[in-house]
CSV table of N, CA and C in Angstrom, one decimal:
chain,number,residue,atom,x,y,z
A,1,PHE,N,0.6,-1.2,0.0
A,1,PHE,CA,0.2,0.0,0.0
A,1,PHE,C,1.0,1.3,0.2
A,2,VAL,N,1.8,1.2,0.8
A,2,VAL,CA,2.7,2.5,0.9
A,2,VAL,C,3.9,2.3,-0.3
A,3,GLY,N,4.2,1.2,-0.8
A,3,GLY,CA,5.1,1.7,-1.4
A,3,GLY,C,6.5,1.8,-1.1
A,4,PHE,N,6.8,1.5,0.6
A,4,PHE,CA,8.0,1.0,1.3
A,4,PHE,C,9.1,0.9,0.5
A,5,TYR,N,8.8,-0.4,-0.3
A,5,TYR,CA,10.1,-1.2,-0.6
A,5,TYR,C,10.5,-1.1,-2.1
A,6,GLN,N,9.5,0.1,-2.4
A,6,GLN,CA,9.9,0.4,-4.1
A,6,GLN,C,10.7,1.5,-4.1
A,7,ILE,N,11.8,1.1,-3.9
A,7,ILE,CA,12.9,1.9,-4.4
A,7,ILE,C,13.9,1.8,-5.5
A,8,TYR,N,13.7,2.7,-6.7
A,8,TYR,CA,14.6,2.4,-7.9
A,8,TYR,C,15.9,2.9,-8.1
A,9,ARG,N,16.4,2.8,-8.8
A,9,ARG,CA,17.9,3.7,-9.3
A,9,ARG,C,17.7,5.0,-9.7
A,10,PHE,N,16.6,5.3,-9.9
A,10,PHE,CA,16.3,7.1,-10.2
A,10,PHE,C,15.1,7.4,-9.3
A,11,THR,N,14.7,6.9,-8.3
A,11,THR,CA,14.4,7.6,-7.1
A,11,THR,C,14.7,8.5,-6.2
A,12,THR,N,14.2,9.3,-6.3
A,12,THR,CA,14.2,10.7,-5.5
A,12,THR,C,14.8,10.7,-4.1
A,13,PRO,N,15.6,11.7,-3.2
A,13,PRO,CA,15.5,11.7,-1.5
A,13,PRO,C,14.0,11.7,-1.4
A,14,VAL,N,13.9,12.9,-2.2
A,14,VAL,CA,12.4,13.3,-1.5
A,14,VAL,C,11.4,12.3,-1.3
A,15,GLU,N,11.1,12.1,-2.6
A,15,GLU,CA,10.5,10.4,-2.7
A,15,GLU,C,10.5,9.5,-1.8
A,16,ILE,N,11.8,9.3,-0.9
A,16,ILE,CA,12.2,8.1,-0.2
A,16,ILE,C,11.5,8.6,1.4
A,17,LEU,N,11.7,9.9,1.4
A,17,LEU,CA,11.6,10.8,2.6
A,17,LEU,C,9.9,10.5,2.5
A,18,THR,N,9.3,10.5,1.2
A,18,THR,CA,7.5,10.5,1.4
A,18,THR,C,7.4,9.1,1.6
A,19,LYS,N,7.8,8.3,1.5
A,19,LYS,CA,7.7,6.6,1.8
A,19,LYS,C,7.9,6.5,3.2
A,20,ILE,N,8.8,6.6,3.4
A,20,ILE,CA,9.3,6.8,5.3
A,20,ILE,C,8.2,7.4,5.5
A,21,LEU,N,7.8,8.6,5.8
A,21,LEU,CA,6.5,9.2,6.5
A,21,LEU,C,5.4,8.7,6.3
A,22,LYS,N,4.9,7.9,5.2
A,22,LYS,CA,3.9,7.3,4.7
A,22,LYS,C,3.9,5.7,6.0
A,23,GLN,N,4.8,5.2,5.8
A,23,GLN,CA,5.2,3.9,6.7
A,23,GLN,C,5.0,4.2,8.5
A,24,ILE,N,6.1,5.6,8.8
A,24,ILE,CA,5.9,5.9,10.2
A,24,ILE,C,4.8,5.9,10.4
A,25,SER,N,3.5,6.7,9.4
A,25,SER,CA,2.7,7.5,9.9
A,25,SER,C,1.4,6.1,10.1
A,26,ILE,N,1.7,5.0,9.5
A,26,ILE,CA,0.7,4.2,9.8
A,26,ILE,C,1.3,2.8,10.3
A,27,PHE,N,2.9,3.0,11.1
A,27,PHE,CA,3.1,2.1,12.3
A,27,PHE,C,2.8,2.8,13.3
A,28,SER,N,2.8,4.1,13.4
A,28,SER,CA,2.4,5.0,14.4
A,28,SER,C,0.7,4.8,14.5
A,29,LEU,N,-0.2,4.7,13.9
A,29,LEU,CA,-1.3,4.3,14.1
A,29,LEU,C,-1.7,2.9,14.8
A,30,LEU,N,-0.5,2.0,14.1
A,30,LEU,CA,-1.0,0.8,14.8
A,30,LEU,C,-0.7,0.0,15.7
A,31,VAL,N,0.3,1.0,16.4
A,31,VAL,CA,1.2,0.9,17.6
A,31,VAL,C,0.1,1.7,18.7
A,32,ILE,N,-0.3,2.8,18.1
A,32,ILE,CA,-1.2,3.6,19.1
A,32,ILE,C,-2.2,3.0,19.5
A,33,ALA,N,-2.9,2.5,18.4
A,33,ALA,CA,-4.0,1.5,18.6
A,33,ALA,C,-3.8,0.3,19.0
A,34,TYR,N,-3.0,-0.5,19.3
A,34,TYR,CA,-2.3,-1.8,20.0
A,34,TYR,C,-2.7,-1.7,21.8
A,35,PHE,N,-1.9,-0.6,21.9
A,35,PHE,CA,-1.7,-0.2,23.5
A,35,PHE,C,-2.9,-0.5,24.1
A,36,PRO,N,-3.6,0.1,23.9
A,36,PRO,CA,-5.2,0.4,25.1
A,36,PRO,C,-5.8,-1.2,24.6
A,37,PHE,N,-5.3,-1.5,24.0
A,37,PHE,CA,-6.0,-3.2,24.2
A,37,PHE,C,-5.3,-4.1,24.8
A,38,ALA,N,-4.0,-4.1,24.6
A,38,ALA,CA,-2.9,-4.6,25.7
A,38,ALA,C,-3.2,-5.0,27.0
A,39,LYS,N,-3.6,-5.7,27.5
A,39,LYS,CA,-4.1,-5.7,29.2
A,39,LYS,C,-2.7,-6.3,30.0
A,40,GLU,N,-1.4,-7.2,29.3
A,40,GLU,CA,-0.8,-7.7,30.1
A,40,GLU,C,0.4,-6.8,30.3
A,41,PHE,N,0.5,-5.4,29.0
A,41,PHE,CA,1.1,-4.4,29.5
A,41,PHE,C,0.7,-3.2,29.6
A,42,GLN,N,1.5,-2.1,30.5
A,42,GLN,CA,1.0,-1.1,30.8
A,42,GLN,C,2.1,-0.3,30.2
A,43,PHE,N,2.2,0.7,29.4
A,43,PHE,CA,3.2,1.8,29.0
A,43,PHE,C,2.6,2.9,29.0
A,44,HIS,N,3.7,3.9,29.7
A,44,HIS,CA,3.4,5.0,29.0
A,44,HIS,C,3.7,6.0,28.3
A,45,PRO,N,2.9,7.3,28.0
A,45,PRO,CA,2.7,7.5,26.6
A,45,PRO,C,3.8,7.8,26.3
A,46,LYS,N,4.8,8.6,27.3
A,46,LYS,CA,6.3,9.1,26.5
A,46,LYS,C,7.0,7.8,26.2
A,47,GLU,N,7.1,6.6,26.4
A,47,GLU,CA,7.5,5.1,26.4
A,47,GLU,C,7.2,5.4,24.7
A,48,VAL,N,6.1,5.2,24.6
A,48,VAL,CA,5.7,4.7,23.0
A,48,VAL,C,5.9,5.8,22.2
A,49,ALA,N,6.0,7.3,22.3
A,49,ALA,CA,6.5,8.1,21.9
A,49,ALA,C,8.0,7.8,21.7
A,50,LEU,N,9.0,7.3,22.4
A,50,LEU,CA,10.2,7.4,21.9
A,50,LEU,C,10.6,6.2,21.8
A,51,TYR,N,10.1,5.1,21.6
A,51,TYR,CA,9.7,3.8,21.1
A,51,TYR,C,9.7,4.6,19.3
A,52,ILE,N,9.1,5.2,18.8
A,52,ILE,CA,8.1,5.4,17.7
A,52,ILE,C,9.5,6.4,17.5
A,53,SER,N,9.8,7.6,17.4
A,53,SER,CA,10.8,8.0,17.5
A,53,SER,C,12.4,7.7,17.0
A,54,VAL,N,12.0,6.3,18.0
A,54,VAL,CA,13.9,5.6,17.7
A,54,VAL,C,13.9,4.5,16.5
A,55,VAL,N,12.6,3.8,16.2
A,55,VAL,CA,12.5,3.1,15.0
A,55,VAL,C,12.4,3.8,13.8
A,56,PHE,N,11.4,5.3,14.1
A,56,PHE,CA,11.5,6.4,13.0
A,56,PHE,C,13.1,6.6,12.7
A,57,ILE,N,14.0,7.1,13.2
A,57,ILE,CA,15.2,7.8,13.3
A,57,ILE,C,15.8,6.7,12.3
A,58,SER,N,15.6,5.3,12.9
A,58,SER,CA,16.6,4.4,12.5
A,58,SER,C,16.4,3.9,11.1
A,59,VAL,N,14.9,4.6,10.8
A,59,VAL,CA,14.8,3.5,9.3
A,59,VAL,C,15.4,4.7,8.6
A,60,ILE,N,15.2,6.0,8.8
A,60,ILE,CA,15.6,6.8,7.9
A,60,ILE,C,17.5,6.8,7.2
A,61,LEU,N,17.7,6.7,8.7
A,61,LEU,CA,19.1,6.5,8.7
A,61,LEU,C,20.2,5.4,8.0
A,62,MET,N,19.1,4.3,7.9
A,62,MET,CA,19.3,3.0,7.5
A,62,MET,C,19.0,2.9,5.9
A,63,LYS,N,18.0,4.0,5.5
A,63,LYS,CA,17.6,3.8,4.4
A,63,LYS,C,18.4,4.8,3.6
A,64,TYR,N,18.6,5.9,4.0
A,64,TYR,CA,19.9,6.8,3.5
A,64,TYR,C,20.9,6.4,3.1
A,65,PHE,N,21.3,5.6,4.1
A,65,PHE,CA,22.6,4.8,3.7
A,65,PHE,C,22.7,4.5,2.8
A,66,PHE,N,21.6,3.2,2.4
A,66,PHE,CA,21.9,2.5,1.8
A,66,PHE,C,21.8,2.9,0.5
A,67,PHE,N,20.9,3.8,-0.1
A,67,PHE,CA,20.8,4.4,-1.2
A,67,PHE,C,21.9,5.3,-1.3
A,68,ILE,N,22.7,5.8,-0.9
A,68,ILE,CA,23.7,6.6,-0.7
A,68,ILE,C,24.8,5.6,-1.2
A,69,TYR,N,25.0,4.4,-0.4
A,69,TYR,CA,26.5,3.6,-0.3
A,69,TYR,C,26.2,3.0,-2.0
A,70,LEU,N,24.8,2.7,-2.3
A,70,LEU,CA,24.9,2.0,-4.1
A,70,LEU,C,25.2,2.8,-5.1
A,71,LYS,N,24.8,4.5,-4.7
A,71,LYS,CA,25.0,4.9,-5.7
A,71,LYS,C,27.0,5.4,-5.7
A,72,LYS,N,27.2,5.6,-4.8
A,72,LYS,CA,28.7,5.8,-4.4
A,72,LYS,C,29.3,4.3,-5.0
A,73,TYR,N,29.1,3.2,-4.7
A,73,TYR,CA,29.1,1.6,-5.0
A,73,TYR,C,29.2,1.7,-6.7
A,74,ARG,N,28.4,2.0,-7.0
A,74,ARG,CA,28.0,1.9,-8.7
A,74,ARG,C,29.1,3.0,-8.9
A,75,LEU,N,29.4,4.0,-9.1
A,75,LEU,CA,30.5,5.1,-9.4
A,75,LEU,C,31.7,4.6,-8.9
A,76,ALA,N,32.1,3.8,-7.9
A,76,ALA,CA,33.3,3.6,-7.1
A,76,ALA,C,34.0,2.6,-8.3
A,77,THR,N,33.0,1.7,-7.9
A,77,THR,CA,34.2,-0.1,-9.0
A,77,THR,C,32.9,0.1,-10.1
A,78,GLY,N,32.1,0.7,-10.3
A,78,GLY,CA,31.7,0.6,-12.4
A,78,GLY,C,30.8,-1.2,-11.8
A,79,ASN,N,30.6,-1.7,-10.7
A,79,ASN,CA,29.8,-2.7,-10.5
A,79,ASN,C,28.3,-2.2,-10.3
A,80,ASN,N,27.2,-3.2,-10.5
A,80,ASN,CA,25.4,-2.7,-10.1
A,80,ASN,C,25.4,-2.1,-11.1
A,81,PHE,N,25.5,-2.0,-12.8
A,81,PHE,CA,25.2,-1.1,-13.2
A,81,PHE,C,23.9,-2.5,-14.3
A,82,ARG,N,23.5,-1.6,-14.9
A,82,ARG,CA,22.0,-2.3,-16.1
A,82,ARG,C,22.7,-1.9,-17.6
A,83,ASN,N,22.8,-3.3,-18.2
A,83,ASN,CA,23.7,-2.8,-19.7
A,83,ASN,C,22.6,-2.3,-20.3
A,84,THR,N,21.6,-1.1,-21.1
A,84,THR,CA,20.8,-0.7,-22.0
A,84,THR,C,21.3,-1.0,-23.7
A,85,VAL,N,20.5,-0.7,-24.3
A,85,VAL,CA,20.0,-0.8,-25.8
A,85,VAL,C,18.9,0.1,-26.0
A,86,ILE,N,18.5,1.2,-26.9
A,86,ILE,CA,17.5,1.7,-27.3
A,86,ILE,C,16.8,0.8,-28.7
A,87,ILE,N,16.0,0.7,-29.1
A,87,ILE,CA,15.5,0.5,-30.2
A,87,ILE,C,14.9,1.4,-30.6
A,88,GLY,N,15.1,2.0,-32.3
A,88,GLY,CA,14.5,3.0,-32.5
A,88,GLY,C,15.7,4.5,-32.0
A,89,TYR,N,15.7,5.6,-33.0
A,89,TYR,CA,16.7,6.6,-33.4
A,89,TYR,C,15.7,7.8,-33.3
A,90,THR,N,14.9,8.0,-31.9
A,90,THR,CA,14.2,9.5,-32.8
A,90,THR,C,14.5,10.5,-31.0
A,91,GLU,N,13.7,11.7,-31.5
A,91,GLU,CA,13.9,12.8,-30.4
A,91,GLU,C,14.0,12.3,-28.9
A,92,GLU,N,12.9,11.2,-28.5
A,92,GLU,CA,12.6,11.1,-27.6
A,92,GLU,C,14.1,9.9,-27.1
A,93,ALA,N,14.7,9.4,-27.8
A,93,ALA,CA,15.3,8.1,-27.6
A,93,ALA,C,17.0,8.8,-27.3
A,94,LYS,N,16.7,10.2,-27.9
A,94,LYS,CA,18.2,10.6,-27.8
A,94,LYS,C,17.8,11.3,-26.5
A,95,LYS,N,17.0,12.1,-25.8
A,95,LYS,CA,16.9,12.6,-24.6
A,95,LYS,C,17.1,11.4,-23.4
A,96,LEU,N,16.5,10.4,-23.8
A,96,LEU,CA,17.0,9.2,-23.0
A,96,LEU,C,18.0,8.9,-22.5
A,97,LYS,N,19.1,8.8,-23.8
A,97,LYS,CA,20.3,8.6,-24.1
A,97,LYS,C,20.9,9.9,-23.0
A,98,ARG,N,20.8,11.0,-23.3
A,98,ARG,CA,21.5,11.8,-22.1
A,98,ARG,C,21.0,11.6,-21.0
A,99,VAL,N,19.8,11.2,-20.3
A,99,VAL,CA,19.7,11.1,-19.4
A,99,VAL,C,20.7,10.2,-18.4
A,100,PHE,N,21.0,9.1,-19.5
A,100,PHE,CA,21.9,7.6,-19.2
A,100,PHE,C,23.3,8.3,-18.9
A,101,ASP,N,24.1,9.5,-19.9
A,101,ASP,CA,25.3,9.9,-19.5
A,101,ASP,C,25.0,11.1,-18.8
A,102,SER,N,24.3,11.5,-18.1
A,102,SER,CA,24.4,12.8,-17.5
A,102,SER,C,24.2,12.1,-15.9
A,103,ARG,N,23.3,11.2,-16.1
A,103,ARG,CA,23.6,10.7,-14.1
A,103,ARG,C,24.1,9.2,-14.0
A,104,PRO,N,25.2,9.5,-14.2
A,104,PRO,CA,26.1,8.0,-14.2
A,104,PRO,C,25.6,7.4,-12.3
A,105,ASP,N,25.2,8.3,-11.8
A,105,ASP,CA,24.7,7.4,-10.4
A,105,ASP,C,23.4,7.1,-10.5
A,106,TYR,N,22.7,6.6,-11.6
A,106,TYR,CA,21.7,6.0,-11.7
A,106,TYR,C,22.2,4.3,-12.2
A,107,GLY,N,23.6,4.2,-12.8
A,107,GLY,CA,24.0,3.1,-12.6
A,107,GLY,C,23.3,2.2,-13.8
A,108,TYR,N,23.2,3.4,-15.1
A,108,TYR,CA,22.7,2.6,-16.5
A,108,TYR,C,24.1,2.4,-17.5
A,109,ARG,N,24.9,1.6,-18.2
A,109,ARG,CA,25.3,1.2,-19.2
A,109,ARG,C,25.0,1.5,-20.4
A,110,PHE,N,24.7,2.7,-21.5
A,110,PHE,CA,24.3,2.4,-22.6
A,110,PHE,C,25.3,2.0,-23.9
A,111,PHE,N,24.7,1.0,-24.5
A,111,PHE,CA,25.8,0.0,-25.4
A,111,PHE,C,25.2,0.7,-26.9
A,112,GLY,N,24.3,1.8,-27.5
A,112,GLY,CA,24.2,2.2,-28.4
A,112,GLY,C,22.3,1.4,-29.0
A,113,TYR,N,22.0,2.6,-30.5
A,113,TYR,CA,20.9,2.3,-30.9
A,113,TYR,C,20.8,1.3,-31.6
A,114,PHE,N,19.6,0.9,-32.5
A,114,PHE,CA,19.5,0.0,-33.2
A,114,PHE,C,18.5,0.7,-33.8
A,115,SER,N,18.3,0.9,-35.1
A,115,SER,CA,17.1,1.6,-36.2
A,115,SER,C,17.2,1.1,-37.5
A,116,ASP,N,16.3,1.3,-38.1
A,116,ASP,CA,16.1,0.6,-39.5
A,116,ASP,C,15.8,1.8,-40.5
A,117,LYS,N,15.7,3.0,-39.9
A,117,LYS,CA,15.3,3.9,-41.0
A,117,LYS,C,16.6,5.0,-40.7
A,118,LYS,N,17.8,5.4,-39.9
A,118,LYS,CA,18.6,5.8,-39.7
A,118,LYS,C,19.9,5.4,-39.7
A,119,THR,N,20.7,5.6,-40.1
A,119,THR,CA,22.5,5.4,-39.8
A,119,THR,C,23.1,6.8,-38.9
A,120,GLY,N,23.9,6.2,-38.5
A,120,GLY,CA,25.0,7.0,-37.7
A,120,GLY,C,25.9,6.2,-36.9
A,121,PRO,N,27.0,6.8,-36.4
A,121,PRO,CA,28.0,6.3,-35.5
A,121,PRO,C,27.6,5.8,-34.5
A,122,GLU,N,26.7,6.2,-33.9
A,122,GLU,CA,26.2,5.5,-32.3
A,122,GLU,C,24.9,4.1,-32.8
A,123,ILE,N,24.4,4.2,-34.2
A,123,ILE,CA,23.6,3.2,-34.3
A,123,ILE,C,24.5,2.2,-35.0
A,124,ILE,N,24.4,0.8,-33.9
A,124,ILE,CA,25.0,-0.1,-34.2
A,124,ILE,C,24.3,-1.5,-35.0
A,125,GLY,N,23.1,-0.8,-35.6
A,125,GLY,CA,22.4,-2.3,-36.3
A,125,GLY,C,21.1,-2.1,-36.3
A,126,LYS,N,20.6,-2.2,-37.3
A,126,LYS,CA,19.3,-2.7,-37.7
A,126,LYS,C,18.3,-3.5,-36.6
A,127,THR,N,17.2,-3.1,-36.5
A,127,THR,CA,16.3,-4.1,-35.8
A,127,THR,C,16.3,-5.5,-35.3
A,128,GLU,N,16.5,-6.1,-36.7
A,128,GLU,CA,16.2,-7.7,-37.0
A,128,GLU,C,17.7,-8.5,-35.9
A,129,GLU,N,19.0,-6.9,-35.8
A,129,GLU,CA,20.1,-8.0,-35.3
A,129,GLU,C,20.2,-7.8,-34.1
A,130,ALA,N,19.4,-6.6,-33.4
A,130,ALA,CA,19.0,-6.3,-31.8
A,130,ALA,C,19.3,-7.8,-31.1
A,131,PRO,N,18.5,-9.0,-31.0
A,131,PRO,CA,18.2,-9.9,-30.4
A,131,PRO,C,19.9,-10.9,-30.3
A,132,ALA,N,20.2,-10.7,-31.3
A,132,ALA,CA,21.5,-11.4,-30.7
A,132,ALA,C,23.0,-10.7,-30.6
A,133,PHE,N,22.9,-9.1,-30.6
A,133,PHE,CA,23.6,-8.9,-30.3
A,133,PHE,C,23.4,-8.2,-28.5
A,134,ILE,N,21.9,-8.5,-28.1
A,134,ILE,CA,21.3,-8.3,-26.5
A,134,ILE,C,21.6,-9.7,-26.0
A,135,LEU,N,21.8,-10.9,-26.4
A,135,LEU,CA,22.4,-11.9,-25.6
A,135,LEU,C,23.7,-11.9,-25.4
A,136,HIS,N,24.6,-11.4,-26.6
A,136,HIS,CA,25.5,-11.6,-26.7
A,136,HIS,C,26.4,-10.7,-25.6
A,137,ASN,N,25.7,-9.7,-25.3
A,137,ASN,CA,26.2,-8.8,-24.6
A,137,ASN,C,26.0,-8.3,-23.3
A,138,LYS,N,24.9,-9.2,-23.0
A,138,LYS,CA,23.9,-9.7,-21.4
A,138,LYS,C,23.5,-8.1,-21.6
A,139,ILE,N,22.7,-8.2,-21.8
A,139,ILE,CA,22.1,-6.4,-22.1
A,139,ILE,C,20.9,-7.1,-21.2
A,140,ASP,N,20.6,-5.9,-20.0
A,140,ASP,CA,19.2,-6.2,-18.6
A,140,ASP,C,18.1,-5.7,-19.6
A,141,GLU,N,18.2,-4.0,-19.7
A,141,GLU,CA,17.5,-3.4,-20.2
A,141,GLU,C,17.5,-2.8,-21.9
A,142,ILE,N,16.0,-2.9,-22.5
A,142,ILE,CA,15.7,-2.3,-23.7
A,142,ILE,C,14.8,-1.9,-23.7
A,143,TYR,N,15.0,-0.2,-24.2
A,143,TYR,CA,14.1,0.7,-24.8
A,143,TYR,C,13.8,0.7,-26.0
A,144,CYS,N,12.4,0.9,-26.0
A,144,CYS,CA,12.2,0.8,-27.8
A,144,CYS,C,10.9,2.3,-27.6
A,145,SER,N,11.4,2.4,-29.0
A,145,SER,CA,10.9,4.0,-29.4
A,145,SER,C,9.7,3.5,-30.5
A,146,LEU,N,8.5,3.9,-29.4
A,146,LEU,CA,6.9,3.2,-30.4
A,146,LEU,C,6.7,3.6,-31.4
A,147,ASN,N,7.9,5.1,-31.6
A,147,ASN,CA,7.4,5.9,-33.0
A,147,ASN,C,8.0,5.4,-34.3
A,148,GLU,N,9.0,4.8,-33.7
A,148,GLU,CA,9.7,3.5,-35.2
A,148,GLU,C,9.5,2.3,-35.4
A,149,LEU,N,9.0,1.5,-34.1
A,149,LEU,CA,8.6,0.0,-34.6
A,149,LEU,C,7.1,0.1,-34.9
A,150,LYS,N,6.9,-0.8,-36.1
A,150,LYS,CA,5.9,-1.6,-36.5
A,150,LYS,C,5.4,-2.7,-35.4
A,151,THR,N,4.0,-3.0,-35.7
A,151,THR,CA,3.5,-4.0,-34.8
A,151,THR,C,4.2,-5.3,-34.7
A,152,ASN,N,4.4,-5.6,-35.7
A,152,ASN,CA,5.1,-7.3,-35.4
A,152,ASN,C,6.5,-7.0,-34.8
A,153,GLN,N,7.1,-6.0,-35.1
A,153,GLN,CA,8.5,-6.2,-34.3
A,153,GLN,C,8.5,-5.7,-33.3
A,154,MET,N,7.3,-4.9,-32.4
A,154,MET,CA,7.5,-5.0,-31.5
A,154,MET,C,7.0,-6.7,-30.6
A,155,LYS,N,5.7,-7.0,-31.5
A,155,LYS,CA,5.4,-8.4,-30.8
A,155,LYS,C,6.9,-9.6,-30.9
A,156,ASP,N,7.3,-9.2,-32.0
A,156,ASP,CA,8.8,-9.9,-31.5
A,156,ASP,C,9.8,-9.7,-30.6
A,157,LEU,N,9.7,-8.6,-30.5
A,157,LEU,CA,10.5,-8.1,-29.1
A,157,LEU,C,10.0,-8.4,-27.8
A,158,VAL,N,8.7,-8.5,-27.7
A,158,VAL,CA,8.2,-8.3,-26.8
A,158,VAL,C,8.7,-10.2,-26.4
A,159,ASP,N,8.2,-11.2,-27.1
A,159,ASP,CA,8.4,-12.6,-27.0
A,159,ASP,C,10.0,-12.7,-27.0
A,160,PHE,N,11.0,-12.1,-27.2
A,160,PHE,CA,12.0,-12.4,-27.2
A,160,PHE,C,12.9,-12.1,-25.6
A,161,VAL,N,11.8,-10.8,-25.5
A,161,VAL,CA,12.0,-10.7,-23.6
A,161,VAL,C,11.7,-11.2,-23.0
A,162,ASP,N,10.5,-11.9,-23.3
A,162,ASP,CA,9.8,-13.0,-22.1
A,162,ASP,C,10.5,-14.4,-22.4
A,163,GLU,N,10.9,-14.6,-23.4
A,163,GLU,CA,11.8,-15.8,-23.6
A,163,GLU,C,13.3,-16.2,-22.7
A,164,ASN,N,13.5,-14.7,-22.7
A,164,ASN,CA,15.2,-14.5,-21.8
A,164,ASN,C,14.7,-13.8,-20.8
A,165,ASN,N,13.9,-13.8,-20.3
A,165,ASN,CA,13.9,-12.9,-19.2
A,165,ASN,C,14.4,-11.3,-18.7
A,166,LEU,N,14.4,-10.9,-19.9
A,166,LEU,CA,14.9,-9.1,-19.8
A,166,LEU,C,13.5,-8.3,-19.5
A,167,GLN,N,14.0,-7.0,-19.7
A,167,GLN,CA,13.0,-6.2,-19.3
A,167,GLN,C,13.0,-5.3,-20.5
A,168,ILE,N,11.7,-5.0,-20.9
A,168,ILE,CA,11.5,-4.0,-22.0
A,168,ILE,C,10.8,-2.8,-21.5
A,169,LYS,N,11.1,-1.4,-21.9
A,169,LYS,CA,10.2,-0.4,-21.5
A,169,LYS,C,10.2,0.4,-23.0
A,170,PHE,N,8.9,0.8,-23.0
A,170,PHE,CA,8.6,1.5,-24.1
A,170,PHE,C,8.5,2.6,-23.9
A,171,ILE,N,9.3,4.2,-24.4
A,171,ILE,CA,9.6,5.2,-24.8
A,171,ILE,C,8.5,5.9,-25.5
A,172,PRO,N,7.5,6.6,-25.0
A,172,PRO,CA,6.2,7.0,-25.9
A,172,PRO,C,6.7,8.3,-26.8
A,173,ASP,N,6.2,8.5,-28.0
A,173,ASP,CA,6.5,9.5,-28.9
A,173,ASP,C,5.2,11.0,-27.9
A,174,SER,N,6.0,11.9,-28.1
A,174,SER,CA,5.4,13.1,-27.3
A,174,SER,C,4.3,13.6,-28.1
A,175,ASN,N,4.2,13.2,-29.4
A,175,ASN,CA,3.4,14.2,-30.6
A,175,ASN,C,1.9,13.1,-30.2
A,176,GLN,N,2.4,11.4,-30.0
A,176,GLN,CA,0.9,10.6,-29.8
A,176,GLN,C,0.5,10.2,-28.6
A,177,ILE,N,1.3,11.1,-27.7
A,177,ILE,CA,0.8,10.4,-26.4
A,177,ILE,C,-0.8,11.3,-26.3
A,178,LEU,N,-1.5,12.2,-26.3
A,178,LEU,CA,-3.1,12.1,-26.5
A,178,LEU,C,-3.7,11.5,-27.2
A,179,SER,N,-3.0,11.3,-28.2
A,179,SER,CA,-3.8,10.1,-28.9
A,179,SER,C,-4.1,8.7,-28.5
């Protein structure tokens, strides 16, 4: 319900704090609601408040410690990266690549584009060459520009991803979002 454990590479510290506040609110309500019905224990309200505060501070410190540690670990060691390719060479795909380049702390390693419509130094092959490249280079995530793929190509890619236990994400065309 709170989504406390749904922390990703691109989750911001503000989002983490929001999730922690939601969790501590629910936790506090449960603790406060439990003690009036617990006949075997009698706790003073100050002790309950101290307990909730200690748990709250501990959770915040641990969550931020691991969040910062993983970002530093990725940058320092080069480990814990996600290998990615983009299928389609559109403006939206180029913007996504700029995010990969400008935010190394997210931990994405970009290998190149695949495109049937365009050529260039960053384009490493045609769309039908992508599956072999993906398997050979151990690509973790595939981003597809919806604007450049045909329906049958998209279906084939989704089937390939399902068979090989990979992740596929779609990049919408900003002009076609409303349609």
